[in-house]
């Protein structure tokens, strides 16, 4: 993998984590979905957002770990 791919994975993970965390822990989606008339979706929203949050946190951790391992291998070898 290249450094460009690592940066994209880290950026995707961080952006996804921030969006999922905002939607999980603040009433952003409640207000937005209520404003457009889709408040019926709020019942199953946590079933989607909590696994999404876990996925994006894991993606960020994995990308940072891979980048550190690649950088350490480059300097050691």
PDB file of N, CA and C in Angstrom:
ATOM      1  N   UNK A   1       0.829  -1.180   0.000  1.00  0.00           N
ATOM      2  CA  UNK A   1       0.000   0.000   0.000  1.00  0.00           C
ATOM      3  C   UNK A   1       0.874   1.244   0.000  1.00  0.00           C
ATOM      4  N   UNK A   2       0.344   2.273  -0.539  1.00  0.00           N
ATOM      5  CA  UNK A   2       1.097   3.512  -0.619  1.00  0.00           C
ATOM      6  C   UNK A   2       0.655   4.480   0.466  1.00  0.00           C
ATOM      7  N   UNK A   3       1.426   5.517   0.612  1.00  0.00           N
ATOM      8  CA  UNK A   3       1.088   6.549   1.582  1.00  0.00           C
ATOM      9  C   UNK A   3      -0.203   7.263   1.222  1.00  0.00           C
ATOM     10  N   UNK A   4      -0.469   7.389  -0.083  1.00  0.00           N
ATOM     11  CA  UNK A   4      -1.700   8.027  -0.545  1.00  0.00           C
ATOM     12  C   UNK A   4      -2.919   7.228  -0.095  1.00  0.00           C
ATOM     13  N   UNK A   5      -2.844   5.905  -0.209  1.00  0.00           N
ATOM     14  CA  UNK A   5      -3.955   5.053   0.206  1.00  0.00           C
ATOM     15  C   UNK A   5      -4.160   5.134   1.708  1.00  0.00           C
ATOM     16  N   UNK A   6      -3.065   5.145   2.467  1.00  0.00           N
ATOM     17  CA  UNK A   6      -3.173   5.261   3.921  1.00  0.00           C
ATOM     18  C   UNK A   6      -3.850   6.571   4.314  1.00  0.00           C
ATOM     19  N   UNK A   7      -3.472   7.659   3.656  1.00  0.00           N
ATOM     20  CA  UNK A   7      -4.075   8.952   3.962  1.00  0.00           C
ATOM     21  C   UNK A   7      -5.570   8.966   3.641  1.00  0.00           C
ATOM     22  N   UNK A   8      -5.938   8.334   2.533  1.00  0.00           N
ATOM     23  CA  UNK A   8      -7.354   8.274   2.169  1.00  0.00           C
ATOM     24  C   UNK A   8      -8.143   7.448   3.181  1.00  0.00           C
ATOM     25  N   UNK A   9      -7.575   6.333   3.615  1.00  0.00           N
ATOM     26  CA  UNK A   9      -8.251   5.504   4.611  1.00  0.00           C
ATOM     27  C   UNK A   9      -8.408   6.247   5.934  1.00  0.00           C
ATOM     28  N   UNK A  10      -7.365   6.937   6.353  1.00  0.00           N
ATOM     29  CA  UNK A  10      -7.429   7.696   7.602  1.00  0.00           C
ATOM     30  C   UNK A  10      -8.467   8.812   7.490  1.00  0.00           C
ATOM     31  N   UNK A  11      -8.469   9.527   6.378  1.00  0.00           N
ATOM     32  CA  UNK A  11      -9.432  10.608   6.191  1.00  0.00           C
ATOM     33  C   UNK A  11     -10.860  10.070   6.156  1.00  0.00           C
ATOM     34  N   UNK A  12     -11.073   8.972   5.452  1.00  0.00           N
ATOM     35  CA  UNK A  12     -12.404   8.365   5.396  1.00  0.00           C
ATOM     36  C   UNK A  12     -12.849   7.923   6.782  1.00  0.00           C
ATOM     37  N   UNK A  13     -11.949   7.303   7.525  1.00  0.00           N
ATOM     38  CA  UNK A  13     -12.285   6.852   8.869  1.00  0.00           C
ATOM     39  C   UNK A  13     -12.627   7.989   9.803  1.00  0.00           C
ATOM     40  N   UNK A  14     -11.851   9.063   9.744  1.00  0.00           N
ATOM     41  CA  UNK A  14     -12.095  10.201  10.636  1.00  0.00           C
ATOM     42  C   UNK A  14     -13.395  10.906  10.276  1.00  0.00           C
ATOM     43  N   UNK A  15     -13.627  11.137   8.989  1.00  0.00           N
ATOM     44  CA  UNK A  15     -14.862  11.810   8.569  1.00  0.00           C
ATOM     45  C   UNK A  15     -16.076  10.952   8.919  1.00  0.00           C
ATOM     46  N   UNK A  16     -16.002   9.669   8.650  1.00  0.00           N
ATOM     47  CA  UNK A  16     -17.110   8.776   8.989  1.00  0.00           C
ATOM     48  C   UNK A  16     -17.361   8.706  10.482  1.00  0.00           C
ATOM     49  N   UNK A  17     -16.288   8.671  11.262  1.00  0.00           N
ATOM     50  CA  UNK A  17     -16.429   8.631  12.713  1.00  0.00           C
ATOM     51  C   UNK A  17     -17.080   9.904  13.236  1.00  0.00           C
ATOM     52  N   UNK A  18     -16.663  11.051  12.737  1.00  0.00           N
ATOM     53  CA  UNK A  18     -17.237  12.322  13.191  1.00  0.00           C
ATOM     54  C   UNK A  18     -18.716  12.410  12.829  1.00  0.00           C
ATOM     55  N   UNK A  19     -19.061  12.025  11.607  1.00  0.00           N
ATOM     56  CA  UNK A  19     -20.463  12.094  11.187  1.00  0.00           C
ATOM     57  C   UNK A  19     -21.317  11.127  12.001  1.00  0.00           C
ATOM     58  N   UNK A  20     -20.849   9.893  12.167  1.00  0.00           N
ATOM     59  CA  UNK A  20     -21.625   8.914  12.933  1.00  0.00           C
ATOM     60  C   UNK A  20     -21.737   9.331  14.396  1.00  0.00           C
ATOM     61  N   UNK A  21     -20.663   9.884  14.957  1.00  0.00           N
ATOM     62  CA  UNK A  21     -20.716  10.330  16.353  1.00  0.00           C
ATOM     63  C   UNK A  21     -21.675  11.507  16.523  1.00  0.00           C
ATOM     64  N   UNK A  22     -21.661  12.438  15.590  1.00  0.00           N
ATOM     65  CA  UNK A  22     -22.599  13.562  15.660  1.00  0.00           C
ATOM     66  C   UNK A  22     -24.045  13.080  15.594  1.00  0.00           C
ATOM     67  N   UNK A  23     -24.275  12.119  14.732  1.00  0.00           N
ATOM     68  CA  UNK A  23     -25.642  11.620  14.584  1.00  0.00           C
ATOM     69  C   UNK A  23     -26.056  10.743  15.761  1.00  0.00           C
ATOM     70  N   UNK A  24     -25.122  10.083  16.407  1.00  0.00           N
ATOM     71  CA  UNK A  24     -25.449   9.224  17.549  1.00  0.00           C
ATOM     72  C   UNK A  24     -25.672  10.037  18.819  1.00  0.00           C
ATOM     73  N   UNK A  25     -24.838  11.008  19.062  1.00  0.00           N
ATOM     74  CA  UNK A  25     -24.802  11.666  20.363  1.00  0.00           C
ATOM     75  C   UNK A  25     -25.435  13.051  20.395  1.00  0.00           C
ATOM     76  N   UNK A  26     -25.895  13.524  19.267  1.00  0.00           N
ATOM     77  CA  UNK A  26     -26.586  14.809  19.239  1.00  0.00           C
ATOM     78  C   UNK A  26     -27.895  14.625  18.476  1.00  0.00           C
ATOM     79  N   UNK A  27     -28.826  15.518  18.659  1.00  0.00           N
ATOM     80  CA  UNK A  27     -30.110  15.368  17.967  1.00  0.00           C
ATOM     81  C   UNK A  27     -30.106  15.883  16.529  1.00  0.00           C
ATOM     82  N   UNK A  28     -28.968  15.818  15.859  1.00  0.00           N
ATOM     83  CA  UNK A  28     -28.883  16.333  14.493  1.00  0.00           C
ATOM     84  C   UNK A  28     -29.862  15.605  13.575  1.00  0.00           C
ATOM     85  N   UNK A  29     -29.823  14.289  13.587  1.00  0.00           N
ATOM     86  CA  UNK A  29     -30.700  13.542  12.690  1.00  0.00           C
ATOM     87  C   UNK A  29     -32.157  13.644  13.101  1.00  0.00           C
ATOM     88  N   UNK A  30     -32.423  13.743  14.385  1.00  0.00           N
ATOM     89  CA  UNK A  30     -33.810  13.884  14.838  1.00  0.00           C
ATOM     90  C   UNK A  30     -34.411  15.160  14.270  1.00  0.00           C
ATOM     91  N   UNK A  31     -33.683  16.238  14.338  1.00  0.00           N
ATOM     92  CA  UNK A  31     -34.173  17.518  13.820  1.00  0.00           C
ATOM     93  C   UNK A  31     -34.289  17.469  12.303  1.00  0.00           C
ATOM     94  N   UNK A  32     -33.254  16.953  11.640  1.00  0.00           N
ATOM     95  CA  UNK A  32     -33.272  16.924  10.172  1.00  0.00           C
ATOM     96  C   UNK A  32     -34.366  16.010   9.630  1.00  0.00           C
ATOM     97  N   UNK A  33     -34.487  14.814  10.189  1.00  0.00           N
ATOM     98  CA  UNK A  33     -35.513  13.895   9.702  1.00  0.00           C
ATOM     99  C   UNK A  33     -36.910  14.390  10.041  1.00  0.00           C
ATOM    100  N   UNK A  34     -37.067  15.027  11.191  1.00  0.00           N
ATOM    101  CA  UNK A  34     -38.356  15.605  11.534  1.00  0.00           C
ATOM    102  C   UNK A  34     -38.732  16.751  10.620  1.00  0.00           C
ATOM    103  N   UNK A  35     -37.744  17.522  10.195  1.00  0.00           N
ATOM    104  CA  UNK A  35     -38.004  18.672   9.332  1.00  0.00           C
ATOM    105  C   UNK A  35     -38.469  18.248   7.942  1.00  0.00           C
ATOM    106  N   UNK A  36     -37.973  17.111   7.464  1.00  0.00           N
ATOM    107  CA  UNK A  36     -38.358  16.673   6.125  1.00  0.00           C
ATOM    108  C   UNK A  36     -39.457  15.613   6.150  1.00  0.00           C
ATOM    109  N   UNK A  37     -39.990  15.323   7.332  1.00  0.00           N
ATOM    110  CA  UNK A  37     -41.113  14.404   7.427  1.00  0.00           C
ATOM    111  C   UNK A  37     -40.740  12.931   7.451  1.00  0.00           C
ATOM    112  N   UNK A  38     -39.519  12.609   7.772  1.00  0.00           N
ATOM    113  CA  UNK A  38     -39.080  11.218   7.813  1.00  0.00           C
ATOM    114  C   UNK A  38     -38.796  10.752   9.239  1.00  0.00           C
ATOM    115  N   UNK A  39     -39.534  11.265  10.182  1.00  0.00           N
ATOM    116  CA  UNK A  39     -39.264  10.931  11.577  1.00  0.00           C
ATOM    117  C   UNK A  39     -39.619   9.486  11.918  1.00  0.00           C
ATOM    118  N   UNK A  40     -40.326   8.781  11.067  1.00  0.00           N
ATOM    119  CA  UNK A  40     -40.635   7.369  11.306  1.00  0.00           C
ATOM    120  C   UNK A  40     -39.372   6.512  11.255  1.00  0.00           C
ATOM    121  N   UNK A  41     -38.331   6.998  10.639  1.00  0.00           N
ATOM    122  CA  UNK A  41     -37.072   6.247  10.546  1.00  0.00           C
ATOM    123  C   UNK A  41     -36.281   6.270  11.840  1.00  0.00           C
ATOM    124  N   UNK A  42     -36.648   7.098  12.776  1.00  0.00           N
ATOM    125  CA  UNK A  42     -35.869   7.253  13.999  1.00  0.00           C
ATOM    126  C   UNK A  42     -35.875   6.014  14.875  1.00  0.00           C
ATOM    127  N   UNK A  43     -36.841   5.137  14.712  1.00  0.00           N
ATOM    128  CA  UNK A  43     -36.922   3.936  15.537  1.00  0.00           C
ATOM    129  C   UNK A  43     -35.770   2.974  15.319  1.00  0.00           C
ATOM    130  N   UNK A  44     -35.317   2.824  14.107  1.00  0.00           N
ATOM    131  CA  UNK A  44     -34.244   1.870  13.816  1.00  0.00           C
ATOM    132  C   UNK A  44     -32.910   2.555  13.545  1.00  0.00           C
ATOM    133  N   UNK A  45     -32.846   3.827  13.796  1.00  0.00           N
ATOM    134  CA  UNK A  45     -31.635   4.587  13.485  1.00  0.00           C
ATOM    135  C   UNK A  45     -30.424   4.130  14.289  1.00  0.00           C
ATOM    136  N   UNK A  46     -30.610   3.806  15.571  1.00  0.00           N
ATOM    137  CA  UNK A  46     -29.484   3.357  16.392  1.00  0.00           C
ATOM    138  C   UNK A  46     -28.951   2.009  15.935  1.00  0.00           C
ATOM    139  N   UNK A  47     -29.801   1.198  15.339  1.00  0.00           N
ATOM    140  CA  UNK A  47     -29.349  -0.105  14.825  1.00  0.00           C
ATOM    141  C   UNK A  47     -28.388   0.063  13.660  1.00  0.00           C
ATOM    142  N   UNK A  48     -28.432   1.198  13.017  1.00  0.00           N
ATOM    143  CA  UNK A  48     -27.536   1.472  11.893  1.00  0.00           C
ATOM    144  C   UNK A  48     -26.349   2.321  12.329  1.00  0.00           C
ATOM    145  N   UNK A  49     -26.594   3.339  13.139  1.00  0.00           N
ATOM    146  CA  UNK A  49     -25.545   4.292  13.480  1.00  0.00           C
ATOM    147  C   UNK A  49     -24.475   3.721  14.405  1.00  0.00           C
ATOM    148  N   UNK A  50     -24.846   2.923  15.382  1.00  0.00           N
ATOM    149  CA  UNK A  50     -23.844   2.382  16.303  1.00  0.00           C
ATOM    150  C   UNK A  50     -22.880   1.418  15.605  1.00  0.00           C
ATOM    151  N   UNK A  51     -23.354   0.491  14.757  1.00  0.00           N
ATOM    152  CA  UNK A  51     -22.388  -0.319  14.002  1.00  0.00           C
ATOM    153  C   UNK A  51     -21.556   0.513  13.021  1.00  0.00           C
ATOM    154  N   UNK A  52     -22.151   1.551  12.441  1.00  0.00           N
ATOM    155  CA  UNK A  52     -21.383   2.424  11.542  1.00  0.00           C
ATOM    156  C   UNK A  52     -20.285   3.145  12.302  1.00  0.00           C
ATOM    157  N   UNK A  53     -20.598   3.605  13.505  1.00  0.00           N
ATOM    158  CA  UNK A  53     -19.589   4.257  14.337  1.00  0.00           C
ATOM    159  C   UNK A  53     -18.455   3.296  14.667  1.00  0.00           C
ATOM    160  N   UNK A  54     -18.800   2.079  15.045  1.00  0.00           N
ATOM    161  CA  UNK A  54     -17.776   1.069  15.355  1.00  0.00           C
ATOM    162  C   UNK A  54     -16.930   0.757  14.127  1.00  0.00           C
ATOM    163  N   UNK A  55     -17.557   0.670  12.962  1.00  0.00           N
ATOM    164  CA  UNK A  55     -16.816   0.388  11.725  1.00  0.00           C
ATOM    165  C   UNK A  55     -15.828   1.500  11.402  1.00  0.00           C
ATOM    166  N   UNK A  56     -16.266   2.740  11.488  1.00  0.00           N
ATOM    167  CA  UNK A  56     -15.378   3.850  11.130  1.00  0.00           C
ATOM    168  C   UNK A  56     -14.259   4.041  12.152  1.00  0.00           C
ATOM    169  N   UNK A  57     -14.526   3.782  13.415  1.00  0.00           N
ATOM    170  CA  UNK A  57     -13.450   3.825  14.413  1.00  0.00           C
ATOM    171  C   UNK A  57     -12.429   2.720  14.122  1.00  0.00           C
ATOM    172  N   UNK A  58     -12.909   1.529  13.811  1.00  0.00           N
ATOM    173  CA  UNK A  58     -12.003   0.422  13.483  1.00  0.00           C
ATOM    174  C   UNK A  58     -11.211   0.712  12.213  1.00  0.00           C
ATOM    175  N   UNK A  59     -11.846   1.324  11.224  1.00  0.00           N
ATOM    176  CA  UNK A  59     -11.151   1.690   9.987  1.00  0.00           C
ATOM    177  C   UNK A  59     -10.043   2.692  10.265  1.00  0.00           C
ATOM    178  N   UNK A  60     -10.313   3.677  11.100  1.00  0.00           N
ATOM    179  CA  UNK A  60      -9.304   4.673  11.444  1.00  0.00           C
ATOM    180  C   UNK A  60      -8.132   4.033  12.183  1.00  0.00           C
ATOM    181  N   UNK A  61      -8.430   3.196  13.163  1.00  0.00           N
ATOM    182  CA  UNK A  61      -7.369   2.531  13.932  1.00  0.00           C
ATOM    183  C   UNK A  61      -6.533   1.634  13.022  1.00  0.00           C
ATOM    184  N   UNK A  62      -7.187   0.887  12.153  1.00  0.00           N
ATOM    185  CA  UNK A  62      -6.469  -0.005  11.238  1.00  0.00           C
ATOM    186  C   UNK A  62      -5.573   0.784  10.279  1.00  0.00           C
ATOM    187  N   UNK A  63      -6.078   1.885   9.751  1.00  0.00           N
ATOM    188  CA  UNK A  63      -5.286   2.686   8.812  1.00  0.00           C
ATOM    189  C   UNK A  63      -4.083   3.324   9.507  1.00  0.00           C
ATOM    190  N   UNK A  64      -4.277   3.825  10.711  1.00  0.00           N
ATOM    191  CA  UNK A  64      -3.153   4.420  11.449  1.00  0.00           C
ATOM    192  C   UNK A  64      -2.127   3.348  11.791  1.00  0.00           C
ATOM    193  N   UNK A  65      -2.597   2.171  12.188  1.00  0.00           N
ATOM    194  CA  UNK A  65      -1.679   1.076  12.521  1.00  0.00           C
ATOM    195  C   UNK A  65      -0.874   0.654  11.292  1.00  0.00           C
ATOM    196  N   UNK A  66      -1.540   0.526  10.138  1.00  0.00           N
ATOM    197  CA  UNK A  66      -0.832   0.143   8.906  1.00  0.00           C
ATOM    198  C   UNK A  66       0.191   1.194   8.504  1.00  0.00           C
ATOM    199  N   UNK A  67      -0.175   2.471   8.660  1.00  0.00           N
ATOM    200  CA  UNK A  67       0.748   3.545   8.298  1.00  0.00           C
ATOM    201  C   UNK A  67       1.974   3.533   9.210  1.00  0.00           C
ATOM    202  N   UNK A  68       1.746   3.372  10.512  1.00  0.00           N
ATOM    203  CA  UNK A  68       2.870   3.313  11.448  1.00  0.00           C
ATOM    204  C   UNK A  68       3.768   2.118  11.152  1.00  0.00           C
ATOM    205  N   UNK A  69       3.163   0.978  10.870  1.00  0.00           N
ATOM    206  CA  UNK A  69       3.955  -0.218  10.565  1.00  0.00           C
ATOM    207  C   UNK A  69       4.779  -0.013   9.298  1.00  0.00           C
ATOM    208  N   UNK A  70       4.165   0.622   8.272  1.00  0.00           N
ATOM    209  CA  UNK A  70       4.888   0.862   7.027  1.00  0.00           C
ATOM    210  C   UNK A  70       6.033   1.853   7.248  1.00  0.00           C
ATOM    211  N   UNK A  71       5.783   2.911   8.019  1.00  0.00           N
ATOM    212  CA  UNK A  71       6.839   3.891   8.282  1.00  0.00           C
ATOM    213  C   UNK A  71       7.961   3.301   9.116  1.00  0.00           C
ATOM    214  N   UNK A  72       7.626   2.459  10.106  1.00  0.00           N
ATOM    215  CA  UNK A  72       8.654   1.819  10.921  1.00  0.00           C
ATOM    216  C   UNK A  72       9.475   0.829  10.108  1.00  0.00           C
ATOM    217  N   UNK A  73       8.839   0.124   9.193  1.00  0.00           N
ATOM    218  CA  UNK A  73       9.550  -0.827   8.355  1.00  0.00           C
ATOM    219  C   UNK A  73      10.503  -0.100   7.412  1.00  0.00           C
ATOM    220  N   UNK A  74      10.059   1.041   6.890  1.00  0.00           N
ATOM    221  CA  UNK A  74      10.906   1.818   5.966  1.00  0.00           C
ATOM    222  C   UNK A  74      12.152   2.338   6.683  1.00  0.00           C
ATOM    223  N   UNK A  75      12.027   2.816   7.908  1.00  0.00           N
ATOM    224  CA  UNK A  75      13.168   3.367   8.621  1.00  0.00           C
ATOM    225  C   UNK A  75      14.074   2.287   9.186  1.00  0.00           C
ATOM    226  N   UNK A  76      13.488   1.110   9.521  1.00  0.00           N
ATOM    227  CA  UNK A  76      14.305   0.019  10.062  1.00  0.00           C
ATOM    228  C   UNK A  76      15.100  -0.683   8.974  1.00  0.00           C
ATOM    229  N   UNK A  77      14.532  -0.792   7.779  1.00  0.00           N
ATOM    230  CA  UNK A  77      15.138  -1.603   6.736  1.00  0.00           C
ATOM    231  C   UNK A  77      16.044  -0.820   5.894  1.00  0.00           C
TER     232      UNK A  77
END
